[in-house]
Tab-separated table of C-alpha atoms in Angstrom:
chain	number	residue	atom	x	y	z
S	1	UNK	CA	-9.746	-42.203	32.461
S	2	UNK	CA	-7.511	-42.494	29.255
S	3	UNK	CA	-7.185	-45.158	26.746
S	4	UNK	CA	-3.757	-46.018	27.817
S	5	UNK	CA	-5.113	-46.713	31.261
S	6	UNK	CA	-6.779	-50.115	29.760
S	7	UNK	CA	-4.031	-50.400	27.797
S	8	UNK	CA	-1.681	-50.660	30.920
S	9	UNK	CA	-3.738	-53.181	32.654
S	10	UNK	CA	-3.877	-55.572	29.374
S	11	UNK	CA	0.076	-55.413	29.238
S	12	UNK	CA	0.105	-56.241	32.485
S	13	UNK	CA	-1.996	-59.383	32.060
S	14	UNK	CA	-0.147	-60.141	29.271
S	15	UNK	CA	2.902	-59.923	30.843
S	16	UNK	CA	1.704	-62.393	33.521
S	17	UNK	CA	1.049	-64.763	31.222
S	18	UNK	CA	4.175	-64.315	29.218
S	19	UNK	CA	6.415	-64.666	32.536
S	20	UNK	CA	5.385	-68.514	32.834
S	21	UNK	CA	7.317	-69.199	29.465
S	22	UNK	CA	9.684	-66.152	28.715
S	23	UNK	CA	12.079	-64.061	31.150
S	24	UNK	CA	10.318	-60.912	31.906
S	25	UNK	CA	11.269	-57.496	30.000
S	26	UNK	CA	11.155	-53.924	31.273
S	27	UNK	CA	9.083	-51.556	29.242
S	28	UNK	CA	8.689	-47.616	29.743
S	29	UNK	CA	5.915	-46.435	32.091
S	30	UNK	CA	3.551	-43.520	30.963
S	31	UNK	CA	4.719	-40.109	32.710
S	32	UNK	CA	2.944	-39.941	36.227
S	33	UNK	CA	1.098	-36.659	35.157
S	34	UNK	CA	-0.145	-38.043	31.736
S	35	UNK	CA	-3.544	-37.319	32.640
S	36	UNK	CA	-5.537	-34.148	33.824
S	37	UNK	CA	-6.931	-36.014	36.683
S	38	UNK	CA	-3.396	-37.020	37.929
S	39	UNK	CA	-1.713	-33.539	37.030
S	40	UNK	CA	1.812	-32.788	39.426
S	41	UNK	CA	0.996	-30.153	41.823
S	42	UNK	CA	2.763	-27.058	41.931
S	43	UNK	CA	2.878	-25.666	45.334
S	44	UNK	CA	5.561	-22.814	45.201
S	45	UNK	CA	7.413	-20.684	42.623
S	46	UNK	CA	9.964	-21.094	41.408
S	47	UNK	CA	9.560	-24.658	40.184
S	48	UNK	CA	11.586	-26.978	37.817
S	49	UNK	CA	10.787	-30.477	36.754
S	50	UNK	CA	12.656	-32.893	34.041
S	51	UNK	CA	10.654	-35.654	32.584
S	52	UNK	CA	10.637	-37.897	29.427
S	53	UNK	CA	7.568	-36.909	27.750
S	54	UNK	CA	7.699	-39.815	25.210
S	55	UNK	CA	5.620	-42.530	26.783
S	56	UNK	CA	2.694	-39.758	27.488
S	57	UNK	CA	-0.639	-40.337	25.871
S	58	UNK	CA	-3.079	-37.905	24.786
S	59	UNK	CA	-6.539	-38.178	26.383
S	60	UNK	CA	-9.797	-37.698	24.239
S	61	UNK	CA	-11.106	-34.806	25.726
S	62	UNK	CA	-7.445	-32.931	25.404
S	63	UNK	CA	-8.333	-29.496	24.718
S	64	UNK	CA	-7.096	-28.499	21.264
S	65	UNK	CA	-7.704	-24.621	20.999
S	66	UNK	CA	-4.197	-24.202	21.438
S	67	UNK	CA	-2.783	-26.980	18.546
S	68	UNK	CA	-5.545	-28.998	16.506
S	69	UNK	CA	-3.116	-32.352	16.728
S	70	UNK	CA	-1.779	-33.797	19.975
S	71	UNK	CA	-0.150	-36.822	20.479
S	72	UNK	CA	0.831	-36.812	24.085
S	73	UNK	CA	0.323	-34.484	26.645
S	74	UNK	CA	1.429	-34.047	30.566
S	75	UNK	CA	-0.221	-31.814	33.088
S	76	UNK	CA	0.853	-29.542	35.890
S	77	UNK	CA	-1.602	-27.672	38.282
S	78	UNK	CA	-0.889	-24.382	40.037
S	79	UNK	CA	-2.724	-22.017	42.246
S	80	UNK	CA	-1.571	-18.812	42.499
S	81	UNK	CA	-0.398	-17.414	45.628
S	82	UNK	CA	-0.855	-13.579	44.475
S	83	UNK	CA	-1.686	-11.412	41.523
S	84	UNK	CA	0.603	-11.106	39.231
S	85	UNK	CA	2.699	-12.904	36.057
S	86	UNK	CA	3.648	-16.446	35.680
S	87	UNK	CA	6.217	-17.533	32.614
S	88	UNK	CA	6.170	-21.134	31.819
S	89	UNK	CA	9.604	-21.918	29.762
S	90	UNK	CA	10.588	-25.405	28.156
S	91	UNK	CA	14.005	-26.395	27.617
S	92	UNK	CA	16.200	-29.186	26.803
S	93	UNK	CA	17.573	-31.248	23.245
S	94	UNK	CA	15.380	-31.934	20.371
S	95	UNK	CA	11.851	-30.557	19.663
S	96	UNK	CA	10.360	-28.942	23.023
S	97	UNK	CA	6.751	-29.501	24.048
S	98	UNK	CA	4.302	-27.118	23.294
S	99	UNK	CA	2.374	-25.171	26.155
S	100	UNK	CA	-1.164	-24.134	27.149
S	101	UNK	CA	-2.750	-22.882	29.807
S	102	UNK	CA	-6.111	-23.200	30.996
S	103	UNK	CA	-8.780	-22.453	34.171
S	104	UNK	CA	-11.972	-24.385	34.802
S	105	UNK	CA	-12.976	-28.051	34.961
S	106	UNK	CA	-11.942	-30.980	33.153
S	107	UNK	CA	-14.640	-30.965	30.075
S	108	UNK	CA	-15.085	-27.098	30.490
S	109	UNK	CA	-11.562	-25.540	30.174
S	110	UNK	CA	-10.927	-22.207	29.106
S	111	UNK	CA	-7.353	-21.395	27.493
S	112	UNK	CA	-5.885	-18.426	29.348
S	113	UNK	CA	-5.828	-15.695	26.426
S	114	UNK	CA	-2.334	-15.815	24.556
S	115	UNK	CA	-1.372	-18.782	26.906
S	116	UNK	CA	-0.215	-20.690	24.107
S	117	UNK	CA	3.430	-21.655	22.801
S	118	UNK	CA	3.540	-23.665	19.452
S	119	UNK	CA	5.596	-23.320	16.496
S	120	UNK	CA	4.230	-19.853	15.442
S	121	UNK	CA	4.335	-18.356	18.830
S	122	UNK	CA	7.750	-19.395	20.457
S	123	UNK	CA	9.073	-21.605	22.989
S	124	UNK	CA	7.256	-20.008	26.052
S	125	UNK	CA	4.272	-18.249	27.517
S	126	UNK	CA	3.508	-15.633	30.051
S	127	UNK	CA	0.439	-15.363	31.558
S	128	UNK	CA	-1.375	-13.027	34.208
S	129	UNK	CA	-2.714	-14.921	37.649
S	130	UNK	CA	-4.919	-13.894	40.094
S	131	UNK	CA	-4.703	-15.501	43.702
S	132	UNK	CA	-6.482	-18.334	44.617
S	133	UNK	CA	-7.270	-19.223	40.691
S	134	UNK	CA	-6.016	-22.428	40.057
S	135	UNK	CA	-4.023	-22.888	36.447
S	136	UNK	CA	-3.775	-26.159	34.565
S	137	UNK	CA	-0.456	-26.222	32.247
S	138	UNK	CA	-0.708	-28.681	29.684
S	139	UNK	CA	2.406	-29.432	27.937
S	140	UNK	CA	1.796	-31.610	24.507
S	141	UNK	CA	3.833	-33.057	21.873
S	142	UNK	CA	2.800	-34.200	18.108
S	143	UNK	CA	4.209	-37.432	18.416
S	144	UNK	CA	5.138	-40.296	20.819
S	145	UNK	CA	8.706	-42.024	21.595
S	146	UNK	CA	10.840	-42.608	24.232
S	147	UNK	CA	13.809	-40.408	24.788
S	148	UNK	CA	12.194	-36.743	24.697
S	149	UNK	CA	13.176	-35.581	27.811
S	150	UNK	CA	12.483	-31.854	28.461
S	151	UNK	CA	12.541	-29.622	31.438
S	152	UNK	CA	9.728	-27.004	32.535
S	153	UNK	CA	10.747	-24.192	34.341
S	154	UNK	CA	7.838	-21.857	36.311
S	155	UNK	CA	8.695	-18.685	37.675
S	156	UNK	CA	6.721	-15.290	38.517
S	157	UNK	CA	7.831	-12.222	36.450
S	158	UNK	CA	7.526	-8.758	37.485
S	159	UNK	CA	4.943	-6.335	36.045
S	160	UNK	CA	6.242	-4.042	33.426
S	161	UNK	CA	7.108	-0.758	35.138
S	162	UNK	CA	5.551	1.436	32.825
S	163	UNK	CA	1.847	-0.620	32.747
S	164	UNK	CA	0.063	2.123	34.200
S	165	UNK	CA	-0.270	5.670	32.607
S	166	UNK	CA	0.773	7.536	36.025
S	167	UNK	CA	3.987	5.259	35.718
S	168	UNK	CA	4.707	6.309	31.977
S	169	UNK	CA	8.486	5.819	31.304
S	170	UNK	CA	10.202	8.999	29.977
S	171	UNK	CA	11.198	8.665	26.105
S	172	UNK	CA	13.591	10.752	24.503
S	173	UNK	CA	14.486	11.455	21.003
S	174	UNK	CA	16.137	9.852	19.113
S	175	UNK	CA	15.910	6.611	21.239
S	176	UNK	CA	15.105	3.240	21.626
S	177	UNK	CA	12.668	1.627	24.143
S	178	UNK	CA	11.965	-1.882	24.574
S	179	UNK	CA	9.739	-4.226	26.773
S	180	UNK	CA	7.553	-6.972	27.210
S	181	UNK	CA	3.745	-6.465	26.590
S	182	UNK	CA	2.922	-10.167	28.117
S	183	UNK	CA	3.738	-8.604	31.374
S	184	UNK	CA	1.208	-5.845	30.908
S	185	UNK	CA	-2.666	-5.060	31.479
S	186	UNK	CA	-4.864	-2.329	30.899
S	187	UNK	CA	-6.212	-0.218	33.622
S	188	UNK	CA	-9.969	0.536	33.929
S	189	UNK	CA	-10.964	3.205	31.712
S	190	UNK	CA	-8.000	3.401	29.928
S	191	UNK	CA	-7.882	5.313	26.733
S	192	UNK	CA	-9.021	2.997	23.642
S	193	UNK	CA	-7.548	4.127	20.380
S	194	UNK	CA	-9.271	4.489	17.437
S	195	UNK	CA	-7.164	2.043	15.444
S	196	UNK	CA	-7.112	-1.062	18.101
S	197	UNK	CA	-10.127	-1.021	20.772
S	198	UNK	CA	-9.152	-4.551	21.363
S	199	UNK	CA	-5.356	-4.277	22.341
S	200	UNK	CA	-5.801	-5.484	25.904
S	201	UNK	CA	-1.760	-5.452	27.122
S	202	UNK	CA	-0.323	-1.712	26.957
S	203	UNK	CA	2.440	0.295	28.145
S	204	UNK	CA	2.635	3.963	28.434
S	205	UNK	CA	5.865	6.502	27.615
S	206	UNK	CA	5.578	10.340	27.762
S	207	UNK	CA	7.516	12.589	25.849
S	208	UNK	CA	7.763	16.737	25.808
S	209	UNK	CA	9.653	18.194	23.139
S	210	UNK	CA	12.075	20.894	23.575
S	211	UNK	CA	11.178	22.328	20.482
S	212	UNK	CA	8.551	21.856	17.747
S	213	UNK	CA	9.285	19.001	14.964
S	214	UNK	CA	8.005	16.185	13.305
S	215	UNK	CA	8.393	12.706	15.257
S	216	UNK	CA	8.351	9.449	14.140
S	217	UNK	CA	7.694	6.219	16.136
S	218	UNK	CA	8.318	2.989	14.625
S	219	UNK	CA	7.045	0.111	16.680
S	220	UNK	CA	8.886	-3.373	16.192
S	221	UNK	CA	7.647	-6.878	17.587
S	222	UNK	CA	6.593	-10.477	16.690
S	223	UNK	CA	3.076	-9.245	15.448
S	224	UNK	CA	3.607	-5.713	15.216
S	225	UNK	CA	2.012	-3.877	18.320
S	226	UNK	CA	-0.295	-0.810	17.815
S	227	UNK	CA	0.809	2.372	18.536
S	228	UNK	CA	-0.952	5.531	19.579
S	229	UNK	CA	0.110	9.053	20.346
S	230	UNK	CA	-2.013	11.211	22.716
S	231	UNK	CA	-1.742	14.892	23.853
S	232	UNK	CA	-2.856	16.348	27.125
S	233	UNK	CA	-1.856	17.030	30.697
S	234	UNK	CA	-3.546	14.503	32.530
S	235	UNK	CA	-5.308	11.002	31.557
S	236	UNK	CA	-8.697	12.480	31.691
S	237	UNK	CA	-7.505	15.286	29.205
S	238	UNK	CA	-6.168	12.777	26.548
S	239	UNK	CA	-6.995	13.677	22.799
S	240	UNK	CA	-5.611	11.065	20.193
S	241	UNK	CA	-3.169	12.748	17.592
S	242	UNK	CA	-2.049	9.477	15.643
S	243	UNK	CA	-2.678	5.757	15.582
S	244	UNK	CA	-1.274	2.897	13.479
S	245	UNK	CA	-2.412	-0.691	14.344
S	246	UNK	CA	-0.585	-4.005	13.069
S	247	UNK	CA	-2.490	-3.912	9.549
S	248	UNK	CA	-0.624	-0.932	9.193
S	249	UNK	CA	2.743	-2.267	10.185
S	250	UNK	CA	4.393	-0.920	7.436
S	251	UNK	CA	3.355	2.685	8.168
S	252	UNK	CA	4.477	4.704	11.371
S	253	UNK	CA	2.771	7.116	13.857
S	254	UNK	CA	4.219	10.139	12.448
S	255	UNK	CA	3.034	13.474	14.467
S	256	UNK	CA	4.072	17.379	14.562
S	257	UNK	CA	5.198	17.689	18.416
S	258	UNK	CA	4.876	20.977	19.488
S	259	UNK	CA	7.720	22.427	21.898
S	260	UNK	CA	6.556	22.016	25.838
S	261	UNK	CA	3.492	19.900	24.868
S	262	UNK	CA	3.202	16.650	26.833
S	263	UNK	CA	2.612	13.829	24.727
S	264	UNK	CA	1.697	10.315	25.958
S	265	UNK	CA	2.837	6.769	23.492
S	266	UNK	CA	0.814	3.743	24.060
S	267	UNK	CA	2.242	0.612	22.905
S	268	UNK	CA	-0.187	-2.263	23.277
S	269	UNK	CA	-1.570	-5.760	21.698
S	270	UNK	CA	-4.042	-8.122	22.528
S	271	UNK	CA	-3.365	-11.469	24.387
S	272	UNK	CA	-2.783	-13.341	21.001
S	273	UNK	CA	-0.320	-11.109	19.853
S	274	UNK	CA	1.484	-9.709	22.840
S	275	UNK	CA	5.078	-10.142	22.876
S	276	UNK	CA	8.788	-8.456	23.346
S	277	UNK	CA	8.790	-5.335	21.543
S	278	UNK	CA	11.161	-2.064	21.039
S	279	UNK	CA	9.529	1.431	19.832
S	280	UNK	CA	12.530	4.008	18.222
S	281	UNK	CA	11.644	7.805	18.189
S	282	UNK	CA	13.102	10.038	15.429
S	283	UNK	CA	12.853	13.049	13.733
S	284	UNK	CA	10.384	12.236	10.822
S	285	UNK	CA	11.904	13.001	7.563
S	286	UNK	CA	10.932	16.089	5.256
S	287	UNK	CA	8.703	15.747	2.369
S	288	UNK	CA	9.792	15.824	-1.080
S	289	UNK	CA	6.997	16.288	-3.119
S	290	UNK	CA	6.787	15.018	-6.881
S	291	UNK	CA	4.633	14.715	-9.677
S	292	UNK	CA	4.465	11.504	-11.452
S	293	UNK	CA	4.156	11.861	-15.123
S	294	UNK	CA	3.805	9.113	-18.146
S	295	UNK	CA	6.889	8.300	-19.962
S	296	UNK	CA	6.933	10.019	-23.583
S	297	UNK	CA	6.609	13.756	-24.729
S	298	UNK	CA	2.912	15.240	-24.359
S	299	UNK	CA	1.872	17.774	-27.330
S	300	UNK	CA	-0.687	20.415	-27.005
S	301	UNK	CA	-3.540	17.640	-27.850
S	302	UNK	CA	-3.045	15.775	-24.916
S	303	UNK	CA	-4.904	15.889	-21.584
S	304	UNK	CA	-1.819	14.950	-19.807
S	305	UNK	CA	-2.271	12.741	-16.461
S	306	UNK	CA	-0.367	14.011	-13.296
S	307	UNK	CA	-0.189	12.121	-10.070
S	308	UNK	CA	0.787	14.382	-7.172
S	309	UNK	CA	2.962	12.647	-4.307
S	310	UNK	CA	3.762	14.112	-0.777
S	311	UNK	CA	7.074	12.073	-1.378
S	312	UNK	CA	7.226	10.966	1.916
S	313	UNK	CA	9.559	7.779	2.901
S	314	UNK	CA	7.272	7.022	5.773
S	315	UNK	CA	4.290	6.456	3.565
S	316	UNK	CA	1.810	9.074	4.571
S	317	UNK	CA	-0.748	10.207	1.888
S	318	UNK	CA	-0.896	13.559	0.650
S	319	UNK	CA	-4.177	15.666	2.107
S	320	UNK	CA	-3.797	18.906	0.784
S	321	UNK	CA	-1.659	21.384	-1.159
S	322	UNK	CA	-1.381	22.954	-4.557
S	323	UNK	CA	0.006	22.095	-8.162
S	324	UNK	CA	1.129	24.645	-10.019
S	325	UNK	CA	0.945	24.099	-14.102
S	326	UNK	CA	3.452	26.837	-15.109
S	327	UNK	CA	1.433	28.377	-17.804
S	328	UNK	CA	-0.602	30.601	-14.826
S	329	UNK	CA	-2.950	27.847	-14.012
S	330	UNK	CA	-3.142	25.551	-10.745
S	331	UNK	CA	-5.429	23.312	-9.218
S	332	UNK	CA	-5.717	22.725	-5.658
S	333	UNK	CA	-4.852	19.313	-4.002
S	334	UNK	CA	-6.674	17.434	-1.746
S	335	UNK	CA	-5.609	13.992	-2.093
S	336	UNK	CA	-2.883	12.082	-4.521
S	337	UNK	CA	-5.637	11.368	-7.108
S	338	UNK	CA	-4.453	12.036	-10.494
S	339	UNK	CA	-5.172	15.193	-12.475
S	340	UNK	CA	-4.861	16.302	-16.070
S	341	UNK	CA	-4.082	19.506	-17.992
S	342	UNK	CA	-3.702	20.448	-21.304
S	343	UNK	CA	-1.071	23.174	-22.589
S	344	UNK	CA	-1.821	25.451	-25.335
S	345	UNK	CA	1.490	26.075	-26.827
S	346	UNK	CA	5.164	23.865	-26.760
S	347	UNK	CA	7.700	24.708	-24.314
S	348	UNK	CA	9.196	23.683	-20.984
S	349	UNK	CA	6.825	24.356	-18.066
S	350	UNK	CA	7.956	24.151	-14.311
S	351	UNK	CA	5.811	22.426	-12.329
S	352	UNK	CA	5.575	23.619	-8.866
S	353	UNK	CA	4.054	21.414	-5.947
S	354	UNK	CA	3.258	22.039	-2.653
S	355	UNK	CA	1.939	19.018	-0.340
S	356	UNK	CA	1.073	18.299	3.382
S	357	UNK	CA	0.200	14.909	4.920
S	358	UNK	CA	-2.257	14.073	7.566
S	359	UNK	CA	0.318	14.665	10.277
S	360	UNK	CA	0.701	18.172	9.457
S	361	UNK	CA	4.247	18.077	7.447
S	362	UNK	CA	4.464	19.979	4.446
S	363	UNK	CA	7.083	20.624	1.703
S	364	UNK	CA	7.266	21.616	-2.043
S	365	UNK	CA	8.975	20.083	-4.926
S	366	UNK	CA	9.258	21.601	-8.607
S	367	UNK	CA	10.380	19.724	-11.851
S	368	UNK	CA	10.315	20.708	-15.495
S	369	UNK	CA	7.968	19.254	-18.196
S	370	UNK	CA	8.540	19.650	-21.699
S	371	UNK	CA	5.525	19.627	-24.255
S	372	UNK	CA	6.366	19.482	-28.207
S	373	UNK	CA	3.971	19.261	-30.994
S	374	UNK	CA	4.723	17.363	-33.946
S	375	UNK	CA	1.881	17.640	-36.575
S	376	UNK	CA	1.552	17.079	-40.157
S	377	UNK	CA	-2.092	17.429	-42.056
S	378	UNK	CA	-3.065	15.947	-45.229
S	379	UNK	CA	-4.774	18.991	-47.097
S	380	UNK	CA	-5.634	17.364	-50.305
S	381	UNK	CA	-6.097	14.094	-52.067
S	382	UNK	CA	-6.449	14.991	-55.785
S	383	UNK	CA	-7.924	11.838	-58.147
S	384	UNK	CA	-9.245	12.183	-61.909
S	385	UNK	CA	-13.035	12.147	-61.645
S	386	UNK	CA	-13.002	9.173	-64.015
S	387	UNK	CA	-10.738	6.888	-65.893
S	388	UNK	CA	-10.898	3.774	-68.043
S	389	UNK	CA	-8.979	0.326	-67.851
S	390	UNK	CA	-5.221	0.465	-68.726
S	391	UNK	CA	-5.123	4.274	-68.264
S	392	UNK	CA	-2.457	5.668	-66.084
S	393	UNK	CA	-3.842	8.621	-64.089
S	394	UNK	CA	-2.079	11.085	-61.558
S	395	UNK	CA	-2.883	11.100	-57.855
S	396	UNK	CA	-1.398	13.969	-55.978
S	397	UNK	CA	-1.343	14.297	-51.834
S	398	UNK	CA	-0.383	17.907	-50.369
S	399	UNK	CA	0.746	17.532	-46.881
S	400	UNK	CA	1.048	21.003	-44.765
S	401	UNK	CA	3.352	21.304	-41.676
S	402	UNK	CA	3.127	24.337	-39.458
S	403	UNK	CA	5.475	22.811	-36.640
S	404	UNK	CA	8.391	21.407	-36.677
S	405	UNK	CA	10.432	20.347	-40.015
S	406	UNK	CA	9.744	16.491	-40.640
S	407	UNK	CA	10.555	13.726	-42.687
S	408	UNK	CA	6.898	12.473	-43.969
S	409	UNK	CA	5.890	9.077	-45.493
S	410	UNK	CA	2.915	8.954	-47.423
S	411	UNK	CA	1.380	5.781	-48.172
S	412	UNK	CA	-1.129	5.136	-51.313
S	413	UNK	CA	-3.624	2.309	-50.656
S	414	UNK	CA	-6.369	1.049	-53.214
S	415	UNK	CA	-9.400	-0.900	-51.531
S	416	UNK	CA	-9.503	-4.499	-52.396
S	417	UNK	CA	-12.518	-6.363	-53.076
S	418	UNK	CA	-11.982	-8.251	-49.611
S	419	UNK	CA	-12.762	-4.531	-48.307
S	420	UNK	CA	-8.989	-4.063	-47.423
S	421	UNK	CA	-6.768	-1.413	-48.313
S	422	UNK	CA	-3.809	-2.715	-50.423
S	423	UNK	CA	-0.584	-0.425	-50.662
S	424	UNK	CA	-0.247	0.977	-54.190
S	425	UNK	CA	2.969	2.719	-53.435
S	426	UNK	CA	4.729	4.874	-50.510
S	427	UNK	CA	6.671	8.111	-51.177
S	428	UNK	CA	9.038	9.772	-48.549
S	429	UNK	CA	9.629	13.594	-48.382
S	430	UNK	CA	11.159	16.393	-46.303
S	431	UNK	CA	8.410	18.706	-45.147
S	432	UNK	CA	9.833	22.111	-43.915
S	433	UNK	CA	8.195	23.835	-41.031
S	434	UNK	CA	5.364	26.489	-42.157
S	435	UNK	CA	5.392	24.553	-45.717
S	436	UNK	CA	3.143	22.305	-48.028
S	437	UNK	CA	4.742	19.541	-50.064
S	438	UNK	CA	2.964	17.604	-52.719
S	439	UNK	CA	3.298	13.689	-53.354
S	440	UNK	CA	2.964	12.712	-56.708
S	441	UNK	CA	1.767	9.117	-57.354
S	442	UNK	CA	0.321	7.266	-60.359
S	443	UNK	CA	-2.193	4.573	-60.648
S	444	UNK	CA	-3.146	2.365	-63.622
S	445	UNK	CA	-6.695	1.304	-63.662
S	446	UNK	CA	-7.426	-2.461	-63.942
S	447	UNK	CA	-10.203	-4.524	-65.175
S	448	UNK	CA	-11.232	-5.202	-61.676
S	449	UNK	CA	-11.725	-1.520	-60.899
S	450	UNK	CA	-13.936	-1.521	-64.268
S	451	UNK	CA	-15.975	-4.427	-62.752
S	452	UNK	CA	-16.373	-2.853	-59.554
S	453	UNK	CA	-17.430	0.652	-61.197
S	454	UNK	CA	-14.799	2.514	-59.271
S	455	UNK	CA	-11.458	2.463	-57.616
S	456	UNK	CA	-11.426	3.712	-54.067
S	457	UNK	CA	-8.186	4.870	-52.624
S	458	UNK	CA	-6.767	5.884	-48.816
S	459	UNK	CA	-4.165	7.899	-48.308
S	460	UNK	CA	-1.996	7.931	-44.655
S	461	UNK	CA	0.405	10.089	-43.808
S	462	UNK	CA	3.334	9.178	-40.865
S	463	UNK	CA	6.006	11.152	-39.262
S	464	UNK	CA	8.883	8.759	-40.598
S	465	UNK	CA	11.415	7.908	-38.008
S	466	UNK	CA	9.545	9.307	-34.763
S	467	UNK	CA	8.581	6.388	-32.292
S	468	UNK	CA	5.479	8.854	-30.595
S	469	UNK	CA	4.443	9.298	-34.174
S	470	UNK	CA	2.348	12.340	-35.109
S	471	UNK	CA	0.890	13.945	-31.813
S	472	UNK	CA	-2.723	14.535	-33.950
S	473	UNK	CA	-3.144	11.727	-36.312
S	474	UNK	CA	-6.814	12.170	-37.082
S	475	UNK	CA	-6.164	14.523	-39.810
S	476	UNK	CA	-3.493	12.088	-41.262
S	477	UNK	CA	-6.014	10.249	-43.432
S	478	UNK	CA	-8.371	10.901	-46.444
S	479	UNK	CA	-10.330	8.824	-48.772
S	480	UNK	CA	-11.554	9.721	-52.465
S	481	UNK	CA	-12.956	7.480	-55.432
S	482	UNK	CA	-12.477	7.571	-59.227
S	483	UNK	CA	-14.917	6.085	-61.430
S	484	UNK	CA	-13.695	3.373	-63.643
S	485	UNK	CA	-14.820	2.384	-66.933
S	486	UNK	CA	-14.002	-0.657	-69.459
S	487	UNK	CA	-11.954	0.344	-72.501
S	488	UNK	CA	-13.284	1.720	-75.357
S	489	UNK	CA	-15.374	-1.024	-77.350
S	490	UNK	CA	-15.137	-3.328	-74.496
S	491	UNK	CA	-17.713	-4.435	-72.200
S	492	UNK	CA	-17.099	-4.505	-68.511
S	493	UNK	CA	-18.245	-7.960	-67.268
């Protein structure tokens, strides 16, 4: 018994007492089917009932498998006269009630799989029924209050005509086909796809191509059903070709259809996800294989990363192929994993890639990779072996360039007491290709050098104005030391 029964008795008693001192006032009654034990019996379909749900209440044992919060509920009982499908549809102004369908007895109710219509699942439910089985239909709301009128329609709906394998609907290319998975079942022994073995609401299509071509099958619904394609002449001979389930909803089933071969397309979902759907058959687009290269111009010193891609607009991965580097070498491809390659000389190299995806499509592509090396080398740092404080000594730096003519900036730095190098000066000169240029510096020794006993120098060369700098900077730095003594007649402190 719901708590509202006690409240009705209490209210009735108070009303009698109040009638002695004041005129009686009207109040709304709870619906006649407010509790599971007083459910409205539905004797035949179609059935329609309109009522105000606002004064309903919720029992402590109202099931919450469909939605966790129930403020009010009403109940209907229907005993199926035959196997089939029933659709429960609410209508009316304002917020519509939610619907959940159960079997069993009070305190041990089991929700019919998928028979839950709340905000996320749409306004109606369609559920399978078995002859002689009683179904308890609960309409419920999240809040109470007068004026919440709605209409419930119950009606039988036909099973999908292509529910069984033997009744598979013909599919054409191109073509779009629609249906309702809530009105479908699975047959005993029906093929279970590798990608979605739990899908138990399925329909079937058959397709026989007039010529060999790659086919794409795209499925759309509220939750994205699984799609599986099989080949074979009979149900017993089915062999899976491709399968994509809801987690792969961004991917399509793709397969190479051979002329004259019979193919079967199974669209399916579980009870919780079953809904209206449509599938679209089209010719799969051709592959445009390519290689992703990092920005910048590589040199002969670089192990160049190259990421092969099948170039498939449907997102299928590369599973085989070959990448030719354009210098007479190549590598076999088994995935889109990155490979590296180093060239021996500058130039323009034609990359040629062939790729195959797991659905059997193949394609080729090419692109040009430019290799250019800019490299200057410090070949000498000439310092006096020793010097005294106050003496200015020449420092000569030699730069060799065996590549392209470059503007080179050379920086001379002295190591300070802090351990960091401080710049003494910078010279910039043109170094022609195949040439050697000397950069003349001068340095005046200081008392600090004498105190340390030496002056340590570092010289660094950079190609001026190049964003990428020197291609092989490892040979652009040299260090050397000059012994420094105090002035004649002076003692270093």
